[in-house]
Tab-separated table of C-alpha atoms in Angstrom:
chain	number	residue	atom	x	y	z
A	59	UNK	CA	120.250	144.236	143.789
A	60	UNK	CA	117.002	143.419	144.423
A	61	UNK	CA	115.542	140.923	146.881
A	62	UNK	CA	112.167	139.157	146.899
A	63	UNK	CA	110.817	135.905	148.346
A	64	UNK	CA	108.660	133.290	146.908
A	65	UNK	CA	104.996	132.740	147.706
A	66	UNK	CA	104.819	129.737	149.825
A	67	UNK	CA	102.051	128.113	147.319
A	68	UNK	CA	104.782	128.720	144.983
A	69	UNK	CA	107.456	125.971	145.216
A	70	UNK	CA	109.702	125.676	142.237
A	71	UNK	CA	113.366	124.941	141.873
A	72	UNK	CA	113.077	126.888	138.841
A	73	UNK	CA	111.880	130.774	139.577
A	74	UNK	CA	110.224	132.971	137.273
A	75	UNK	CA	111.265	136.080	136.311
A	76	UNK	CA	108.932	139.347	135.764
A	77	UNK	CA	109.538	140.953	132.416
A	78	UNK	CA	108.024	144.452	131.731
A	79	UNK	CA	106.127	144.317	135.017
A	80	UNK	CA	103.776	141.933	133.763
A	81	UNK	CA	103.838	138.626	135.747
A	82	UNK	CA	101.104	137.002	133.520
A	83	UNK	CA	102.920	136.964	130.414
A	84	UNK	CA	105.625	135.030	132.380
A	85	UNK	CA	103.424	132.181	133.782
A	86	UNK	CA	101.056	129.434	132.162
A	87	UNK	CA	97.690	128.491	133.865
A	88	UNK	CA	99.083	126.712	136.854
A	89	UNK	CA	101.140	129.779	138.188
A	90	UNK	CA	104.565	128.178	137.052
A	91	UNK	CA	107.110	129.839	134.912
A	92	UNK	CA	105.939	129.833	131.455
A	93	UNK	CA	107.231	126.991	129.636
A	94	UNK	CA	109.204	127.520	126.783
A	95	UNK	CA	110.528	123.922	125.401
A	96	UNK	CA	109.569	122.600	121.831
A	97	UNK	CA	109.769	119.357	120.104
A	98	UNK	CA	112.990	120.383	118.982
A	99	UNK	CA	114.634	121.123	122.466
A	100	UNK	CA	113.047	117.909	123.435
A	101	UNK	CA	114.418	115.823	121.002
A	102	UNK	CA	117.676	117.681	121.444
A	103	UNK	CA	117.605	116.683	124.955
A	104	UNK	CA	117.167	113.125	124.079
A	105	UNK	CA	119.667	112.544	121.948
A	106	UNK	CA	122.133	114.394	124.207
A	107	UNK	CA	121.302	111.765	126.980
A	108	UNK	CA	120.637	108.484	124.489
A	109	UNK	CA	123.642	109.103	122.152
A	110	UNK	CA	126.445	109.319	125.118
A	111	UNK	CA	129.717	107.613	124.847
A	112	UNK	CA	128.464	104.517	125.375
A	113	UNK	CA	127.684	104.415	121.521
A	114	UNK	CA	131.499	103.755	121.175
A	115	UNK	CA	131.089	100.453	123.017
A	116	UNK	CA	128.929	99.006	120.476
A	117	UNK	CA	131.172	97.589	118.605
A	118	UNK	CA	132.101	95.643	121.052
A	119	UNK	CA	128.535	94.451	121.865
A	120	UNK	CA	127.853	93.367	118.557
A	121	UNK	CA	130.875	91.295	118.450
A	122	UNK	CA	129.665	89.119	121.526
A	123	UNK	CA	125.985	88.848	119.636
A	124	UNK	CA	127.134	88.326	116.342
A	125	UNK	CA	125.923	89.509	112.791
A	126	UNK	CA	122.482	88.087	113.359
A	127	UNK	CA	121.299	88.591	117.344
A	128	UNK	CA	123.580	91.868	117.595
A	129	UNK	CA	121.205	94.345	115.326
A	130	UNK	CA	118.253	92.411	116.307
A	131	UNK	CA	118.622	93.285	119.740
A	132	UNK	CA	119.509	96.684	118.508
A	133	UNK	CA	116.135	97.140	116.790
A	134	UNK	CA	114.155	95.512	119.556
A	135	UNK	CA	115.233	97.288	122.380
A	136	UNK	CA	114.632	100.888	119.858
A	137	UNK	CA	110.893	99.705	119.783
A	138	UNK	CA	110.323	98.878	123.423
A	139	UNK	CA	112.008	102.443	124.331
A	140	UNK	CA	109.864	103.941	121.685
A	141	UNK	CA	106.604	102.413	123.014
A	142	UNK	CA	106.888	102.579	126.667
A	143	UNK	CA	108.103	106.157	125.522
A	144	UNK	CA	104.640	106.921	124.279
A	145	UNK	CA	102.779	105.359	127.433
A	146	UNK	CA	104.913	107.530	129.811
A	147	UNK	CA	104.292	110.958	127.716
A	148	UNK	CA	100.272	110.463	127.988
A	149	UNK	CA	100.636	110.363	131.890
A	150	UNK	CA	102.461	113.555	131.641
A	151	UNK	CA	98.425	115.221	132.625
A	152	UNK	CA	96.240	112.955	134.653
A	153	UNK	CA	93.727	111.905	134.518
A	154	UNK	CA	93.354	113.146	131.033
A	155	UNK	CA	96.411	113.150	129.020
A	156	UNK	CA	95.727	116.511	127.334
A	157	UNK	CA	93.817	118.525	129.857
A	158	UNK	CA	94.397	116.628	133.044
A	159	UNK	CA	96.618	118.220	136.027
A	160	UNK	CA	100.387	118.669	135.352
A	161	UNK	CA	102.708	116.342	136.911
A	162	UNK	CA	106.070	117.819	137.014
A	163	UNK	CA	108.197	114.816	138.059
A	164	UNK	CA	108.342	111.008	137.242
A	165	UNK	CA	107.711	110.483	140.849
A	166	UNK	CA	104.805	112.773	140.748
A	167	UNK	CA	103.187	110.660	137.610
A	168	UNK	CA	103.705	107.485	139.427
A	169	UNK	CA	101.934	108.931	142.312
A	170	UNK	CA	99.007	110.159	140.679
A	171	UNK	CA	98.471	106.866	138.438
A	172	UNK	CA	99.452	104.361	140.937
A	173	UNK	CA	100.232	105.819	144.856
A	174	UNK	CA	101.368	103.729	147.509
A	175	UNK	CA	104.939	102.190	148.131
A	176	UNK	CA	105.603	102.478	144.184
A	177	UNK	CA	106.403	106.227	144.690
A	178	UNK	CA	109.013	105.047	146.873
A	179	UNK	CA	110.370	102.451	144.605
A	180	UNK	CA	110.475	104.754	141.555
A	181	UNK	CA	112.364	107.485	143.544
A	182	UNK	CA	114.850	104.894	144.554
A	183	UNK	CA	115.351	103.894	141.355
A	184	UNK	CA	115.457	107.183	139.678
A	185	UNK	CA	117.867	109.220	141.623
A	186	UNK	CA	120.534	106.539	142.404
A	187	UNK	CA	120.345	105.784	138.658
A	188	UNK	CA	121.340	109.719	138.173
A	189	UNK	CA	123.761	109.826	140.806
A	190	UNK	CA	125.734	107.044	139.328
A	191	UNK	CA	125.458	108.529	135.856
A	192	UNK	CA	126.764	112.064	136.921
A	193	UNK	CA	129.760	110.312	139.025
A	194	UNK	CA	130.141	108.056	135.900
A	195	UNK	CA	130.475	111.052	133.220
A	196	UNK	CA	132.801	113.007	135.649
A	197	UNK	CA	135.061	109.983	134.840
A	198	UNK	CA	134.290	109.176	131.857
A	199	UNK	CA	134.714	112.878	130.501
A	200	UNK	CA	138.363	112.916	132.283
A	201	UNK	CA	139.363	109.786	130.609
A	202	UNK	CA	138.540	111.570	127.184
A	203	UNK	CA	140.634	114.671	128.007
A	204	UNK	CA	143.270	112.954	129.237
A	205	UNK	CA	143.150	110.512	125.910
A	206	UNK	CA	143.868	114.124	124.083
A	207	UNK	CA	146.780	114.745	126.135
A	208	UNK	CA	148.375	111.591	125.661
A	209	UNK	CA	148.008	110.992	122.337
A	210	UNK	CA	149.769	114.591	121.656
A	211	UNK	CA	152.387	113.114	124.134
A	212	UNK	CA	152.872	110.129	121.861
A	213	UNK	CA	152.659	112.222	118.618
A	214	UNK	CA	155.383	114.637	119.859
A	215	UNK	CA	157.911	111.990	121.671
A	216	UNK	CA	156.860	108.575	120.418
A	217	UNK	CA	154.877	105.738	121.033
A	218	UNK	CA	158.089	104.399	123.069
A	219	UNK	CA	157.020	107.054	126.222
A	220	UNK	CA	154.600	105.977	128.207
A	221	UNK	CA	152.840	109.529	128.740
A	222	UNK	CA	151.402	108.527	131.757
A	223	UNK	CA	148.879	111.259	133.028
A	224	UNK	CA	146.263	111.416	136.140
A	225	UNK	CA	143.075	112.065	135.395
A	226	UNK	CA	142.211	113.629	138.687
A	227	UNK	CA	143.330	117.055	137.581
A	228	UNK	CA	140.741	117.027	134.607
A	229	UNK	CA	138.174	115.571	137.038
A	230	UNK	CA	138.570	118.961	138.832
A	231	UNK	CA	138.362	120.859	135.289
A	232	UNK	CA	135.247	119.228	134.592
A	233	UNK	CA	133.692	119.861	137.932
A	234	UNK	CA	134.575	123.607	137.760
A	235	UNK	CA	132.719	123.609	134.540
A	236	UNK	CA	129.737	121.807	136.034
A	237	UNK	CA	129.573	124.069	139.008
A	238	UNK	CA	129.257	127.333	136.708
A	239	UNK	CA	126.313	125.551	134.635
A	240	UNK	CA	124.350	124.704	137.634
A	241	UNK	CA	123.839	127.682	138.834
A	242	UNK	CA	121.331	128.240	135.996
A	243	UNK	CA	118.195	128.347	137.304
A	244	UNK	CA	115.691	126.878	134.637
A	245	UNK	CA	116.371	123.787	132.688
A	246	UNK	CA	114.774	125.108	129.989
A	247	UNK	CA	117.785	127.966	129.298
A	248	UNK	CA	120.053	125.229	128.857
A	249	UNK	CA	118.142	123.930	125.865
A	250	UNK	CA	121.190	125.505	124.206
A	251	UNK	CA	123.741	123.599	125.873
A	252	UNK	CA	121.662	120.119	125.018
A	253	UNK	CA	121.576	121.776	121.537
A	254	UNK	CA	125.491	121.531	121.340
A	255	UNK	CA	125.923	118.557	123.180
A	256	UNK	CA	123.858	116.511	120.859
A	257	UNK	CA	125.674	118.308	117.955
A	258	UNK	CA	129.153	116.842	119.520
A	259	UNK	CA	127.576	113.771	119.901
A	260	UNK	CA	126.845	113.507	116.172
A	261	UNK	CA	130.521	114.641	115.612
A	262	UNK	CA	132.459	111.613	117.686
A	263	UNK	CA	130.108	109.211	116.537
A	264	UNK	CA	130.558	110.069	112.996
A	265	UNK	CA	134.438	110.374	113.475
A	266	UNK	CA	134.451	107.140	114.825
A	267	UNK	CA	132.099	105.657	112.099
A	268	UNK	CA	134.346	107.340	109.544
A	269	UNK	CA	137.242	105.531	111.135
A	270	UNK	CA	135.738	102.259	111.116
A	271	UNK	CA	134.479	102.606	107.286
A	272	UNK	CA	138.099	103.608	106.389
A	273	UNK	CA	139.427	100.645	108.431
A	274	UNK	CA	136.992	98.231	106.533
A	275	UNK	CA	138.015	99.824	103.021
A	276	UNK	CA	141.918	99.535	103.606
A	277	UNK	CA	141.656	95.739	104.835
A	278	UNK	CA	142.497	93.088	105.279
A	279	UNK	CA	138.742	91.937	106.651
A	280	UNK	CA	138.425	91.318	110.125
A	281	UNK	CA	137.053	88.087	111.293
A	282	UNK	CA	133.634	88.234	111.874
A	283	UNK	CA	130.582	85.035	112.486
A	284	UNK	CA	127.016	84.973	112.630
A	285	UNK	CA	127.255	84.363	116.554
A	286	UNK	CA	130.046	86.695	117.642
A	287	UNK	CA	132.970	86.061	119.328
A	288	UNK	CA	133.758	82.237	119.324
A	289	UNK	CA	133.777	79.737	122.081
A	290	UNK	CA	137.458	78.155	122.207
A	291	UNK	CA	138.945	80.760	120.058
A	292	UNK	CA	138.179	83.877	121.294
A	293	UNK	CA	136.393	83.362	124.902
A	294	UNK	CA	135.758	80.141	127.084
A	295	UNK	CA	132.413	79.064	127.438
A	296	UNK	CA	131.431	81.142	130.513
A	297	UNK	CA	132.975	84.208	129.462
A	298	UNK	CA	131.165	83.836	126.356
A	299	UNK	CA	127.903	83.613	128.540
A	300	UNK	CA	128.747	86.896	130.608
A	301	UNK	CA	129.692	88.772	127.534
A	302	UNK	CA	126.655	87.985	125.857
A	303	UNK	CA	124.468	89.383	129.131
A	304	UNK	CA	127.039	92.206	129.619
A	305	UNK	CA	126.242	93.085	125.734
A	306	UNK	CA	122.467	92.518	125.745
A	307	UNK	CA	122.378	94.800	129.045
A	308	UNK	CA	124.886	97.715	127.403
A	309	UNK	CA	122.212	97.953	124.093
A	310	UNK	CA	119.190	97.970	126.479
A	311	UNK	CA	120.454	100.694	129.162
A	312	UNK	CA	121.944	102.717	125.934
A	313	UNK	CA	118.215	103.195	125.150
A	314	UNK	CA	117.135	104.685	128.317
A	315	UNK	CA	116.389	108.062	128.793
A	316	UNK	CA	112.999	107.972	131.066
A	317	UNK	CA	114.500	110.403	133.316
A	318	UNK	CA	114.588	112.865	130.995
A	319	UNK	CA	112.201	115.653	131.370
A	320	UNK	CA	111.712	118.823	129.209
A	321	UNK	CA	109.687	121.784	129.899
A	322	UNK	CA	107.709	121.936	127.317
A	323	UNK	CA	105.027	124.746	126.086
A	324	UNK	CA	101.870	124.246	125.247
A	325	UNK	CA	99.794	124.477	122.692
A	326	UNK	CA	100.253	121.918	121.301
A	327	UNK	CA	99.431	119.404	123.918
A	328	UNK	CA	102.290	118.275	125.731
A	329	UNK	CA	102.327	114.999	125.366
A	330	UNK	CA	101.793	114.868	121.318
A	331	UNK	CA	105.180	117.315	121.235
A	332	UNK	CA	106.797	114.658	123.413
A	333	UNK	CA	105.357	111.883	121.279
A	334	UNK	CA	107.128	113.555	118.297
A	335	UNK	CA	110.558	114.520	120.072
A	336	UNK	CA	110.481	110.734	121.133
A	337	UNK	CA	109.791	109.315	117.323
A	338	UNK	CA	112.821	111.938	116.139
A	339	UNK	CA	115.207	111.343	119.007
A	340	UNK	CA	114.910	106.947	119.422
A	341	UNK	CA	114.985	106.948	115.052
A	342	UNK	CA	118.246	109.115	115.211
A	343	UNK	CA	120.079	107.571	117.891
A	344	UNK	CA	118.946	104.031	116.501
A	345	UNK	CA	120.414	105.101	113.175
A	346	UNK	CA	123.611	105.738	114.788
A	347	UNK	CA	123.728	102.658	117.009
A	348	UNK	CA	123.358	100.392	113.931
A	349	UNK	CA	125.649	102.541	111.779
A	350	UNK	CA	128.464	102.520	114.732
A	351	UNK	CA	127.633	98.821	116.075
A	352	UNK	CA	128.032	97.166	112.673
A	353	UNK	CA	130.259	99.167	110.981
A	354	UNK	CA	132.584	98.986	114.043
A	355	UNK	CA	132.391	95.226	114.164
A	356	UNK	CA	132.962	94.940	110.383
A	357	UNK	CA	136.246	96.821	111.147
A	358	UNK	CA	137.628	95.215	114.100
A	359	UNK	CA	135.483	91.707	113.966
A	360	UNK	CA	135.794	89.566	116.926
A	361	UNK	CA	138.628	91.724	118.405
A	362	UNK	CA	136.649	94.727	118.636
A	363	UNK	CA	137.823	96.931	121.361
A	364	UNK	CA	135.338	98.521	124.448
A	365	UNK	CA	135.720	101.551	122.811
A	366	UNK	CA	136.054	101.298	118.935
A	367	UNK	CA	138.267	104.880	119.055
A	368	UNK	CA	141.195	103.288	120.687
A	369	UNK	CA	141.211	100.507	118.059
A	370	UNK	CA	142.758	102.824	115.054
A	371	UNK	CA	146.390	102.204	116.211
A	372	UNK	CA	148.242	104.197	118.626
A	373	UNK	CA	145.994	107.367	118.611
A	374	UNK	CA	146.503	107.673	115.146
A	375	UNK	CA	145.391	110.089	113.086
A	376	UNK	CA	146.092	111.998	116.252
A	377	UNK	CA	144.566	114.935	115.413
A	378	UNK	CA	141.112	113.260	114.367
A	379	UNK	CA	141.117	110.916	117.228
A	380	UNK	CA	141.990	114.197	119.319
A	381	UNK	CA	138.577	116.010	117.736
A	382	UNK	CA	136.524	113.334	118.981
A	383	UNK	CA	137.480	112.902	122.241
A	384	UNK	CA	137.237	116.399	122.453
A	385	UNK	CA	133.739	116.394	121.267
A	386	UNK	CA	133.282	113.423	123.958
A	387	UNK	CA	134.531	115.770	126.740
A	388	UNK	CA	131.859	118.913	125.310
A	389	UNK	CA	128.964	116.309	125.084
A	390	UNK	CA	129.259	115.101	128.727
A	391	UNK	CA	129.353	118.689	129.977
A	392	UNK	CA	126.096	118.812	128.330
A	393	UNK	CA	124.852	115.319	129.308
A	394	UNK	CA	125.585	116.073	133.131
A	395	UNK	CA	123.419	118.878	133.509
A	396	UNK	CA	120.820	116.672	131.610
A	397	UNK	CA	120.797	114.015	134.036
A	398	UNK	CA	121.760	116.192	137.228
A	399	UNK	CA	119.043	119.201	136.850
A	400	UNK	CA	116.116	116.544	138.405
A	401	UNK	CA	117.837	115.924	141.481
A	402	UNK	CA	118.511	119.776	142.050
A	403	UNK	CA	115.039	119.963	141.461
A	404	UNK	CA	113.918	117.571	143.859
A	405	UNK	CA	116.051	118.289	146.466
A	406	UNK	CA	115.497	122.122	146.325
A	407	UNK	CA	111.526	121.727	146.085
A	408	UNK	CA	111.537	119.427	149.063
A	409	UNK	CA	113.530	121.645	150.933
A	410	UNK	CA	111.031	124.302	149.876
A	411	UNK	CA	108.489	122.499	151.414
A	412	UNK	CA	109.816	121.593	154.520
A	413	UNK	CA	111.374	125.285	155.385
A	414	UNK	CA	108.727	127.662	153.659
A	415	UNK	CA	109.944	130.542	156.076
A	416	UNK	CA	113.747	130.201	155.710
A	417	UNK	CA	115.457	133.287	153.537
A	418	UNK	CA	118.383	131.093	153.198
A	419	UNK	CA	116.491	128.490	151.017
A	420	UNK	CA	113.745	130.586	149.152
A	421	UNK	CA	115.182	134.333	149.218
A	422	UNK	CA	115.861	135.184	145.260
A	423	UNK	CA	118.448	138.064	144.494
A	424	UNK	CA	118.069	139.976	141.234
A	425	UNK	CA	121.444	140.744	140.045
A	426	UNK	CA	121.857	142.942	137.063
A	427	UNK	CA	124.790	141.524	134.797
A	428	UNK	CA	125.566	143.736	131.756
A	429	UNK	CA	125.067	142.463	128.325
A	430	UNK	CA	123.126	139.567	130.218
A	431	UNK	CA	120.165	140.916	131.612
A	432	UNK	CA	119.181	139.832	135.474
A	433	UNK	CA	120.320	136.733	137.029
A	434	UNK	CA	118.313	135.832	139.854
A	435	UNK	CA	120.515	134.237	142.613
A	436	UNK	CA	119.531	131.772	145.299
A	437	UNK	CA	122.250	130.987	148.341
A	438	UNK	CA	120.834	127.864	148.558
A	439	UNK	CA	121.146	126.704	145.331
A	440	UNK	CA	124.819	128.369	144.899
A	441	UNK	CA	125.403	125.870	148.254
A	442	UNK	CA	123.847	122.405	147.458
A	443	UNK	CA	124.809	122.551	143.783
A	444	UNK	CA	127.977	123.016	143.895
A	445	UNK	CA	128.695	120.832	147.070
A	446	UNK	CA	126.605	117.902	144.535
A	447	UNK	CA	129.507	118.481	141.868
A	448	UNK	CA	132.371	118.760	144.099
A	449	UNK	CA	130.612	115.043	145.743
A	450	UNK	CA	130.411	113.495	142.547
A	451	UNK	CA	133.951	114.620	141.396
A	452	UNK	CA	135.192	113.195	144.751
A	453	UNK	CA	133.887	109.860	144.208
A	454	UNK	CA	134.757	109.714	140.852
A	455	UNK	CA	138.731	110.418	142.017
A	456	UNK	CA	138.012	107.873	144.686
A	457	UNK	CA	137.037	105.098	142.958
A	458	UNK	CA	138.165	105.327	139.220
A	459	UNK	CA	136.620	102.300	138.834
A	460	UNK	CA	132.867	103.660	139.790
A	461	UNK	CA	132.042	103.408	135.750
A	462	UNK	CA	131.677	99.506	136.254
A	463	UNK	CA	128.787	99.974	139.120
A	464	UNK	CA	127.005	101.742	136.414
A	465	UNK	CA	126.021	99.039	134.549
A	466	UNK	CA	124.962	97.515	137.804
A	467	UNK	CA	122.641	100.787	138.665
A	468	UNK	CA	121.288	100.449	134.882
A	469	UNK	CA	120.364	97.421	135.691
A	470	UNK	CA	118.500	98.409	138.557
A	471	UNK	CA	116.690	100.761	137.276
A	472	UNK	CA	116.289	99.983	133.445
A	473	UNK	CA	113.015	97.792	134.200
A	474	UNK	CA	111.393	99.905	136.923
A	475	UNK	CA	111.761	103.425	135.174
A	476	UNK	CA	111.571	102.110	131.480
A	477	UNK	CA	109.388	99.763	131.158
A	478	UNK	CA	107.345	98.740	134.099
A	479	UNK	CA	106.229	102.224	135.490
A	480	UNK	CA	105.214	103.297	132.124
A	481	UNK	CA	103.198	100.005	131.132
A	482	UNK	CA	101.430	100.086	134.649
A	483	UNK	CA	100.711	103.712	134.548
A	484	UNK	CA	99.188	102.809	131.085
A	485	UNK	CA	96.759	100.001	132.591
A	486	UNK	CA	95.565	101.880	135.540
A	487	UNK	CA	94.703	105.055	133.465
A	488	UNK	CA	92.580	103.076	130.938
A	489	UNK	CA	91.186	100.625	133.711
A	490	UNK	CA	92.125	97.623	131.552
A	491	UNK	CA	90.747	94.294	132.295
A	492	UNK	CA	93.063	91.523	133.679
A	493	UNK	CA	93.905	88.728	130.862
A	494	UNK	CA	92.729	90.795	128.510
A	495	UNK	CA	94.592	90.166	125.180
A	496	UNK	CA	96.743	93.444	125.463
A	497	UNK	CA	97.184	93.131	129.600
A	498	UNK	CA	98.525	89.928	128.913
A	499	UNK	CA	100.767	90.845	126.257
A	500	UNK	CA	101.970	94.025	128.128
A	501	UNK	CA	102.755	92.248	131.413
A	502	UNK	CA	104.674	89.012	129.006
A	503	UNK	CA	106.610	92.708	127.905
A	504	UNK	CA	107.466	93.664	131.576
A	505	UNK	CA	108.324	90.083	132.917
A	506	UNK	CA	110.955	89.523	129.720
A	507	UNK	CA	112.597	92.788	130.275
A	508	UNK	CA	112.998	92.180	133.982
A	509	UNK	CA	114.572	88.814	133.398
A	510	UNK	CA	117.097	90.503	130.904
A	511	UNK	CA	117.761	93.388	133.818
A	512	UNK	CA	118.440	90.739	136.125
A	513	UNK	CA	120.613	88.705	133.757
A	514	UNK	CA	122.327	91.986	133.341
A	515	UNK	CA	123.125	92.898	136.612
A	516	UNK	CA	124.687	89.605	137.673
A	517	UNK	CA	126.980	89.933	134.711
A	518	UNK	CA	127.577	93.672	136.029
A	519	UNK	CA	128.505	91.968	139.529
A	520	UNK	CA	130.562	89.613	138.013
A	521	UNK	CA	132.490	91.971	136.100
A	522	UNK	CA	132.809	94.448	138.616
A	523	UNK	CA	134.239	91.547	141.267
A	524	UNK	CA	137.130	90.846	138.603
A	525	UNK	CA	137.837	94.838	138.283
A	526	UNK	CA	137.995	95.276	141.589
A	527	UNK	CA	140.708	92.352	141.912
A	528	UNK	CA	142.636	93.810	139.432
A	529	UNK	CA	142.418	97.491	140.665
A	530	UNK	CA	145.570	99.028	142.184
A	531	UNK	CA	144.901	102.070	144.322
A	532	UNK	CA	148.164	103.758	143.459
A	533	UNK	CA	148.109	103.142	139.585
A	534	UNK	CA	147.390	106.015	137.285
A	535	UNK	CA	144.467	105.788	135.523
A	536	UNK	CA	144.161	106.027	131.734
């Protein structure tokens, strides 16, 4: 086992490997580890992050909005996300999008283009959202694992059996997987995990879509309307308002992936590769969103459940629903890593800057693992990343309704991260004149998205207050 310390000028949470004794082959022109990501791996990361388990709730969202507004809102936010993401891609290097200095994090991009307190606002929104998502994924993955166990219990003992199962053991299992995966030092070495997770996304979305199509064919046709759930029949007037806001918020936040970064290599230029990846990722997710949302609404009508995989009777056909839930769990294992890696990188780089002489933080130990090659072990990475995963698991177990907070976190982060900062950075970088045509419509778009975030936040707070009143701390979560 060999020990070495990173130079003080080289601060990176992804330690470089020295292969064949030639350091230059393994670093880029800025002295950082050579980037090996491509538009294919970037597309996989985007699909992994965007097509999450939230796709299963789109049938409910469409049922709140109806046949007219539902698809329109889906397409609208697809366009907004693609547009602002292309603006963000051009900000990776500054001041020139092709040859300028690289910005390695979202906060670095904001610092280079805007500066001031906006950097702190960006960090608060970004990392608060990332932490909330990782806790929510822990809960959601355990629910899918529990669903597999319960469906087999129902199938074996009959639907009259309660088959109560605690989520906590499955949260611990999920956390153990994350502790192991979190020790992989380089994010681009997790590309295989993102590709696997993307495949799982397609799998469970396709299963839900197939079951919905089968339900539509079987009949009788479900009751659907142009405007969604009917006031006085399905919901009260106030409930219609709140659920409409929640549905719009769910769709808007389902598209947000601005916190996902990839270690793209060049040539070709990083902004061109990222734009291509964005086009592929958003197009793919939009097709699945429209299919799952609209076909799911056709299958269940105004009574669409929050997760349309639970709407096909008592977990029947149990083996197919089991497969879908297993795919969800595998997908969330990968998606957790996509969202937690920026947190790891931020904390580790800040600690390296603060304590550059600390052996505990900076020393790497080269361990030769048979059949796997050399693994670079770092004590701080082991302790910090393990502690973070344990913390998210504990919070998930203490607050099993934490998923309700995610809507609020999303409402707080969607506007600044997905819309406001990309637009403001583009205006600043191009030195766009105030009150010009382009400046005006971009500002209008930003304000409209702010209003959507605010009403969605209000709806999330209302829903959270309702769930807290119903919450029974000693009741087994299902």
